[in-house]
CSV table of C-alpha atoms in Angstrom, one decimal:
chain,number,residue,atom,x,y,z
A,98,UNK,CA,22.6,9.1,9.5
A,99,UNK,CA,20.3,6.4,10.8
A,100,UNK,CA,21.5,3.0,11.3
A,101,UNK,CA,18.8,1.6,8.6
A,102,UNK,CA,20.9,4.0,6.2
A,103,UNK,CA,24.2,2.6,7.3
A,104,UNK,CA,23.2,-0.8,7.0
A,105,UNK,CA,22.5,-0.2,3.3
A,106,UNK,CA,25.8,1.8,2.8
A,107,UNK,CA,28.1,-0.8,4.5
A,108,UNK,CA,27.5,-3.8,1.6
A,109,UNK,CA,28.1,-1.2,-1.1
A,110,UNK,CA,31.4,0.0,0.6
A,111,UNK,CA,32.6,-3.3,1.0
A,112,UNK,CA,31.7,-3.7,-2.7
A,113,UNK,CA,33.8,-1.0,-3.5
A,114,UNK,CA,36.6,-2.1,-1.6
A,115,UNK,CA,36.6,-5.3,-3.4
A,116,UNK,CA,36.2,-4.4,-7.2
A,117,UNK,CA,38.1,-0.9,-7.7
A,118,UNK,CA,38.1,0.6,-11.1
A,119,UNK,CA,41.6,-0.8,-11.4
A,120,UNK,CA,40.5,-4.5,-10.7
A,121,UNK,CA,37.5,-4.3,-12.9
A,122,UNK,CA,39.3,-3.1,-15.8
A,123,UNK,CA,41.6,-6.1,-15.7
A,124,UNK,CA,39.6,-8.6,-14.9
A,125,UNK,CA,37.5,-7.2,-17.8
A,126,UNK,CA,40.5,-6.8,-20.4
A,127,UNK,CA,41.8,-10.1,-19.7
A,128,UNK,CA,38.4,-12.1,-20.0
A,129,UNK,CA,38.1,-10.2,-23.4
A,130,UNK,CA,41.9,-11.2,-24.5
A,131,UNK,CA,40.9,-14.6,-23.6
A,132,UNK,CA,37.6,-14.9,-25.4
A,133,UNK,CA,39.4,-13.1,-28.8
A,134,UNK,CA,42.0,-16.1,-28.4
A,135,UNK,CA,38.9,-18.6,-28.0
A,136,UNK,CA,36.7,-17.3,-30.8
A,137,UNK,CA,37.8,-19.1,-33.8
A,138,UNK,CA,37.3,-22.3,-31.8
A,139,UNK,CA,33.9,-21.3,-30.6
A,140,UNK,CA,32.5,-19.8,-34.1
A,141,UNK,CA,33.8,-23.2,-35.7
A,142,UNK,CA,31.7,-24.9,-33.0
A,143,UNK,CA,28.7,-22.9,-33.6
A,144,UNK,CA,29.1,-23.5,-37.1
A,145,UNK,CA,29.6,-27.3,-37.2
A,146,UNK,CA,26.6,-27.4,-34.7
A,147,UNK,CA,24.5,-25.5,-37.6
A,148,UNK,CA,26.0,-28.0,-40.4
A,149,UNK,CA,25.0,-31.1,-38.4
A,150,UNK,CA,21.3,-29.5,-37.8
A,151,UNK,CA,21.2,-28.8,-41.3
A,152,UNK,CA,22.2,-32.3,-42.6
A,153,UNK,CA,19.7,-33.9,-40.0
A,154,UNK,CA,16.8,-32.0,-41.2
A,155,UNK,CA,18.1,-32.9,-44.8
A,156,UNK,CA,17.9,-36.5,-43.7
A,157,UNK,CA,14.2,-36.2,-42.4
A,158,UNK,CA,13.1,-34.3,-45.4
A,159,UNK,CA,14.4,-37.4,-47.6
A,160,UNK,CA,13.1,-39.8,-45.5
A,161,UNK,CA,9.5,-38.0,-45.8
A,162,UNK,CA,9.7,-38.7,-49.5
A,163,UNK,CA,8.3,-41.7,-50.9
A,164,UNK,CA,10.8,-44.1,-53.0
A,165,UNK,CA,9.1,-43.3,-56.2
A,166,UNK,CA,9.3,-39.3,-55.4
A,167,UNK,CA,13.1,-39.8,-54.9
A,168,UNK,CA,13.6,-41.3,-57.9
A,169,UNK,CA,11.8,-38.8,-60.0
A,170,UNK,CA,14.0,-35.9,-58.3
A,171,UNK,CA,16.8,-38.1,-59.4
A,172,UNK,CA,15.8,-38.6,-62.8
A,173,UNK,CA,15.1,-35.4,-63.5
A,174,UNK,CA,18.4,-34.1,-62.0
A,175,UNK,CA,20.3,-36.6,-64.5
A,176,UNK,CA,18.0,-35.4,-67.4
A,177,UNK,CA,19.3,-31.6,-66.5
A,178,UNK,CA,22.9,-33.0,-66.5
A,179,UNK,CA,22.4,-34.2,-69.9
A,180,UNK,CA,21.2,-31.1,-71.3
A,181,UNK,CA,23.8,-29.2,-70.0
A,182,UNK,CA,26.5,-27.4,-72.6
A,183,UNK,CA,29.6,-28.3,-72.4
A,184,UNK,CA,31.4,-25.2,-72.6
A,185,UNK,CA,34.0,-23.7,-70.3
A,186,UNK,CA,33.1,-22.8,-66.9
A,187,UNK,CA,33.9,-19.4,-64.9
A,188,UNK,CA,35.9,-19.6,-61.5
A,189,UNK,CA,33.2,-19.3,-58.7
A,190,UNK,CA,35.0,-16.5,-56.9
A,191,UNK,CA,36.4,-13.9,-59.7
A,192,UNK,CA,35.1,-10.7,-60.0
A,193,UNK,CA,34.5,-8.2,-62.8
A,194,UNK,CA,35.4,-4.6,-62.9
A,195,UNK,CA,32.6,-3.3,-60.7
A,196,UNK,CA,33.7,-5.7,-58.2
A,197,UNK,CA,30.9,-8.1,-58.4
A,198,UNK,CA,30.9,-11.8,-58.9
A,199,UNK,CA,30.8,-13.0,-62.7
A,200,UNK,CA,29.1,-16.5,-62.1
A,201,UNK,CA,25.7,-16.1,-61.4
A,202,UNK,CA,25.1,-17.3,-57.4
A,203,UNK,CA,21.8,-19.3,-57.9
A,204,UNK,CA,21.3,-19.9,-61.6
A,205,UNK,CA,18.4,-20.4,-63.4
A,206,UNK,CA,14.6,-21.1,-61.6
A,207,UNK,CA,14.5,-24.6,-63.2
A,208,UNK,CA,18.1,-25.2,-61.5
A,209,UNK,CA,17.1,-24.0,-58.1
A,210,UNK,CA,14.0,-26.5,-58.0
A,211,UNK,CA,16.4,-29.3,-59.1
A,212,UNK,CA,17.0,-31.7,-56.0
A,213,UNK,CA,15.5,-28.8,-53.3
A,214,UNK,CA,14.3,-30.5,-50.8
A,215,UNK,CA,16.4,-29.8,-47.8
A,216,UNK,CA,16.4,-26.7,-45.6
A,217,UNK,CA,17.4,-23.7,-47.3
A,218,UNK,CA,17.9,-24.9,-50.8
A,219,UNK,CA,20.0,-27.8,-49.5
A,220,UNK,CA,20.6,-30.3,-52.1
A,221,UNK,CA,23.2,-33.2,-50.6
A,222,UNK,CA,25.8,-33.8,-48.1
A,223,UNK,CA,29.5,-33.9,-48.6
A,224,UNK,CA,31.8,-36.2,-46.7
A,225,UNK,CA,35.2,-36.0,-46.6
A,226,UNK,CA,36.5,-38.4,-43.6
A,227,UNK,CA,40.1,-38.1,-44.3
A,228,UNK,CA,40.0,-34.4,-42.9
A,229,UNK,CA,37.1,-35.0,-40.3
A,230,UNK,CA,34.7,-32.6,-42.9
A,231,UNK,CA,31.3,-33.1,-43.2
A,232,UNK,CA,29.4,-30.3,-44.8
A,233,UNK,CA,25.5,-29.6,-46.3
A,234,UNK,CA,25.7,-28.5,-50.1
A,235,UNK,CA,23.7,-25.9,-51.3
A,236,UNK,CA,22.6,-24.2,-54.7
A,237,UNK,CA,25.1,-21.5,-56.0
A,238,UNK,CA,28.3,-19.7,-54.9
A,239,UNK,CA,27.1,-16.6,-54.0
A,240,UNK,CA,28.3,-15.2,-50.5
A,241,UNK,CA,25.3,-16.3,-48.3
A,242,UNK,CA,25.7,-19.8,-49.6
A,243,UNK,CA,29.4,-20.0,-49.4
A,244,UNK,CA,29.0,-18.8,-45.7
A,245,UNK,CA,26.7,-21.6,-44.8
A,246,UNK,CA,28.7,-24.8,-46.5
A,247,UNK,CA,29.4,-25.9,-49.8
A,248,UNK,CA,28.0,-24.5,-52.8
A,249,UNK,CA,27.4,-26.4,-56.2
A,250,UNK,CA,29.0,-24.2,-59.0
A,251,UNK,CA,26.1,-23.3,-61.7
A,252,UNK,CA,26.8,-24.7,-65.0
A,253,UNK,CA,28.5,-27.8,-63.6
A,254,UNK,CA,26.7,-31.0,-63.4
A,255,UNK,CA,24.4,-31.9,-60.3
A,256,UNK,CA,26.1,-34.2,-57.8
A,257,UNK,CA,24.1,-37.3,-58.8
A,258,UNK,CA,26.6,-39.4,-60.5
A,259,UNK,CA,26.6,-40.4,-64.2
A,260,UNK,CA,29.1,-41.2,-67.0
A,261,UNK,CA,30.5,-37.9,-68.5
A,262,UNK,CA,29.5,-35.5,-65.5
A,263,UNK,CA,31.7,-33.1,-63.7
A,264,UNK,CA,30.0,-31.7,-60.5
A,265,UNK,CA,32.5,-28.9,-59.1
A,266,UNK,CA,31.4,-28.1,-55.2
A,267,UNK,CA,33.1,-25.0,-53.7
A,268,UNK,CA,33.8,-23.5,-50.1
A,269,UNK,CA,35.7,-21.1,-48.2
A,270,UNK,CA,38.9,-21.6,-46.6
A,271,UNK,CA,40.3,-19.6,-43.6
A,272,UNK,CA,36.7,-18.3,-43.2
A,273,UNK,CA,36.4,-16.3,-39.5
A,274,UNK,CA,33.1,-18.2,-38.8
A,275,UNK,CA,33.6,-21.4,-39.7
A,276,UNK,CA,35.5,-24.6,-40.6
A,277,UNK,CA,34.6,-25.6,-44.2
A,278,UNK,CA,37.6,-26.1,-46.6
A,279,UNK,CA,39.9,-25.0,-44.1
A,280,UNK,CA,42.1,-28.5,-44.4
A,281,UNK,CA,41.1,-29.1,-47.8
A,282,UNK,CA,45.0,-29.2,-48.7
A,283,UNK,CA,45.5,-31.6,-46.3
A,284,UNK,CA,43.7,-34.1,-48.7
A,285,UNK,CA,45.9,-36.6,-50.7
A,286,UNK,CA,45.7,-38.6,-53.9
A,287,UNK,CA,43.9,-41.9,-52.8
A,288,UNK,CA,41.6,-40.5,-50.3
A,289,UNK,CA,37.8,-41.1,-50.7
A,290,UNK,CA,35.0,-38.6,-50.3
A,291,UNK,CA,31.2,-39.0,-50.7
A,292,UNK,CA,28.3,-37.0,-51.8
A,293,UNK,CA,25.0,-38.2,-50.7
A,294,UNK,CA,21.5,-37.1,-52.3
A,295,UNK,CA,18.0,-38.2,-51.9
A,296,UNK,CA,19.3,-41.2,-50.1
A,297,UNK,CA,22.1,-42.2,-52.8
A,298,UNK,CA,25.7,-42.0,-51.6
A,299,UNK,CA,28.4,-41.5,-54.5
A,300,UNK,CA,32.0,-42.2,-53.8
A,301,UNK,CA,35.2,-40.6,-55.3
A,302,UNK,CA,38.7,-41.3,-55.3
A,303,UNK,CA,41.2,-38.5,-55.5
A,304,UNK,CA,43.1,-39.0,-58.3
A,305,UNK,CA,44.2,-35.4,-58.9
A,306,UNK,CA,45.2,-32.2,-57.1
A,307,UNK,CA,46.4,-28.9,-58.6
A,308,UNK,CA,46.9,-25.3,-57.6
A,309,UNK,CA,45.9,-22.9,-60.5
A,310,UNK,CA,45.3,-19.4,-61.2
A,311,UNK,CA,41.5,-18.5,-61.2
A,312,UNK,CA,41.2,-18.3,-64.9
A,313,UNK,CA,42.7,-21.7,-65.4
A,314,UNK,CA,39.4,-23.7,-65.4
A,315,UNK,CA,40.1,-26.2,-68.1
A,316,UNK,CA,40.3,-28.9,-65.5
A,317,UNK,CA,36.6,-28.3,-64.7
A,318,UNK,CA,35.2,-29.7,-68.3
A,319,UNK,CA,33.1,-32.6,-68.8
A,320,UNK,CA,35.3,-35.5,-69.7
A,321,UNK,CA,33.5,-38.4,-71.8
A,322,UNK,CA,33.3,-41.6,-70.1
A,323,UNK,CA,34.3,-40.3,-67.0
A,324,UNK,CA,32.4,-39.5,-63.7
A,325,UNK,CA,34.3,-36.5,-61.8
A,326,UNK,CA,33.8,-34.1,-58.7
A,327,UNK,CA,36.0,-31.5,-58.2
A,328,UNK,CA,36.3,-29.6,-54.9
A,329,UNK,CA,37.5,-26.0,-55.2
A,330,UNK,CA,39.0,-23.4,-52.9
A,331,UNK,CA,41.1,-20.6,-52.7
A,332,UNK,CA,44.8,-20.6,-51.8
A,333,UNK,CA,46.8,-19.6,-50.0
A,334,UNK,CA,44.6,-18.9,-46.9
A,335,UNK,CA,44.5,-15.0,-47.0
A,336,UNK,CA,46.0,-14.3,-50.1
A,337,UNK,CA,43.5,-16.2,-52.2
A,338,UNK,CA,45.6,-15.7,-55.3
A,339,UNK,CA,45.0,-19.4,-56.8
A,340,UNK,CA,42.8,-22.0,-56.5
A,341,UNK,CA,43.2,-25.4,-55.1
A,342,UNK,CA,41.4,-28.1,-57.1
A,343,UNK,CA,41.1,-31.8,-55.7
A,344,UNK,CA,39.5,-33.9,-58.3
A,345,UNK,CA,38.0,-37.5,-57.2
A,346,UNK,CA,36.6,-40.2,-59.8
A,347,UNK,CA,33.9,-42.2,-59.2
A,348,UNK,CA,34.3,-45.6,-57.4
A,349,UNK,CA,32.8,-48.4,-56.0
A,350,UNK,CA,31.5,-47.9,-52.3
A,351,UNK,CA,34.2,-48.8,-49.9
A,352,UNK,CA,33.9,-52.2,-47.5
A,353,UNK,CA,31.5,-51.8,-44.5
A,354,UNK,CA,33.5,-50.7,-41.4
A,355,UNK,CA,36.1,-48.5,-44.0
A,356,UNK,CA,37.3,-45.3,-42.5
A,357,UNK,CA,36.4,-44.0,-45.6
A,358,UNK,CA,32.4,-45.2,-45.1
A,359,UNK,CA,30.0,-42.2,-45.0
A,360,UNK,CA,28.8,-41.9,-41.3
A,361,UNK,CA,25.1,-42.7,-41.1
A,362,UNK,CA,24.5,-39.6,-38.9
A,363,UNK,CA,25.7,-36.1,-39.1
A,364,UNK,CA,29.0,-35.3,-37.3
A,365,UNK,CA,28.4,-33.9,-33.8
A,366,UNK,CA,30.8,-31.1,-33.2
A,367,UNK,CA,31.1,-32.6,-29.3
A,368,UNK,CA,30.9,-31.1,-26.0
A,369,UNK,CA,32.1,-27.2,-26.1
A,370,UNK,CA,35.4,-27.5,-24.3
A,371,UNK,CA,36.2,-24.0,-25.1
A,372,UNK,CA,33.3,-22.7,-22.8
A,373,UNK,CA,34.9,-24.3,-19.8
A,374,UNK,CA,38.5,-23.0,-20.7
A,375,UNK,CA,36.6,-19.6,-20.9
A,376,UNK,CA,34.6,-20.0,-17.6
A,377,UNK,CA,38.1,-21.6,-15.7
A,378,UNK,CA,39.8,-18.3,-17.0
A,379,UNK,CA,37.5,-16.0,-15.8
A,380,UNK,CA,37.7,-17.7,-12.3
A,381,UNK,CA,41.3,-17.6,-12.1
A,382,UNK,CA,41.6,-14.2,-12.9
A,383,UNK,CA,38.8,-13.0,-10.3
A,384,UNK,CA,40.8,-15.3,-7.7
A,385,UNK,CA,44.1,-13.7,-8.6
A,386,UNK,CA,42.9,-10.0,-8.2
A,387,UNK,CA,41.2,-10.8,-5.1
A,388,UNK,CA,42.3,-8.0,-2.7
A,389,UNK,CA,43.9,-10.1,0.2
A,390,UNK,CA,43.0,-8.8,3.8
A,391,UNK,CA,46.0,-8.0,5.7
A,392,UNK,CA,46.9,-10.1,8.8
A,393,UNK,CA,46.7,-8.3,12.4
A,394,UNK,CA,49.8,-7.9,14.1
A,395,UNK,CA,50.2,-9.9,17.1
A,396,UNK,CA,49.6,-7.5,20.3
A,397,UNK,CA,51.6,-8.2,23.5
A,398,UNK,CA,50.0,-7.4,27.0
A,399,UNK,CA,51.4,-4.2,28.5
A,400,UNK,CA,54.3,-5.0,31.4
A,401,UNK,CA,52.7,-4.1,35.0
A,402,UNK,CA,54.5,-1.3,37.0
A,403,UNK,CA,57.4,-2.6,39.0
A,404,UNK,CA,55.9,-0.9,42.0
A,405,UNK,CA,52.7,-3.3,41.9
A,406,UNK,CA,54.5,-6.5,41.7
A,407,UNK,CA,56.9,-5.3,44.8
A,408,UNK,CA,53.4,-4.8,46.7
A,409,UNK,CA,51.7,-7.8,45.6
A,410,UNK,CA,54.9,-9.9,46.8
A,411,UNK,CA,55.2,-8.4,50.5
A,412,UNK,CA,51.2,-9.1,51.1
A,413,UNK,CA,51.8,-12.6,49.9
A,414,UNK,CA,54.6,-12.8,52.7
């Protein structure tokens, strides 16, 4: 074998010595295990980032509209609410005998056009300060919509306020890829949440929290002389046998600086610390599995023969 070929094989041999098959398997399995544990946190971070982007895009779209155009859209939505029938609403998650949702996901074409100024059919923004939730609101309650944010239940009032209106907003809880209404069960009576549509903010104080069966929808009906918004999600998480209803009644805007005030900008999900945790874990695993070089044993000089020492002594004399 030539010296050139030998020089090429030496780095490969060193790599094989350092990275045995067993070591590679240990490192890969350990990193995958940590990745699985961090996945919910990472997925939630990415979802929050998308929500913040959607909300920022919505704010920009509204700002590009003239005040008269904004007023026209709000007036159309309020007229739409007045013409809504007062019949019972259906549970947004119930399925028929064919396994299909009983509620039409996006509703009529006229409904789809209402308040449609944001990206992807976004109609507004829902903020629940007590649980640090800030979600875009979309038309309908189909699966695609509910994977992106809060969905407006078709047949309920559009979320633009007004006496005798009752808007119903729903979102998943326990959704693997996003934190939506996961913490809705931590909302308490007296908490205030807000909805922003076309630059106008509407505030609602929680006055009723109920857990009901899917077919029990009487609490979603319109009530004369009341301005309600109800937030709906499935409960218990993973079982989804019941519905959690968190109802708010319209109140005046809280004082400036209050913890219940709607933030002017979309909530930033912050720095992805989970990425540092994954990187740090990977470094530690690689370091822990790195093969250690054996220390060379100390060598002692061989003793000289006795005859040589006697000869040297005799010469010196």
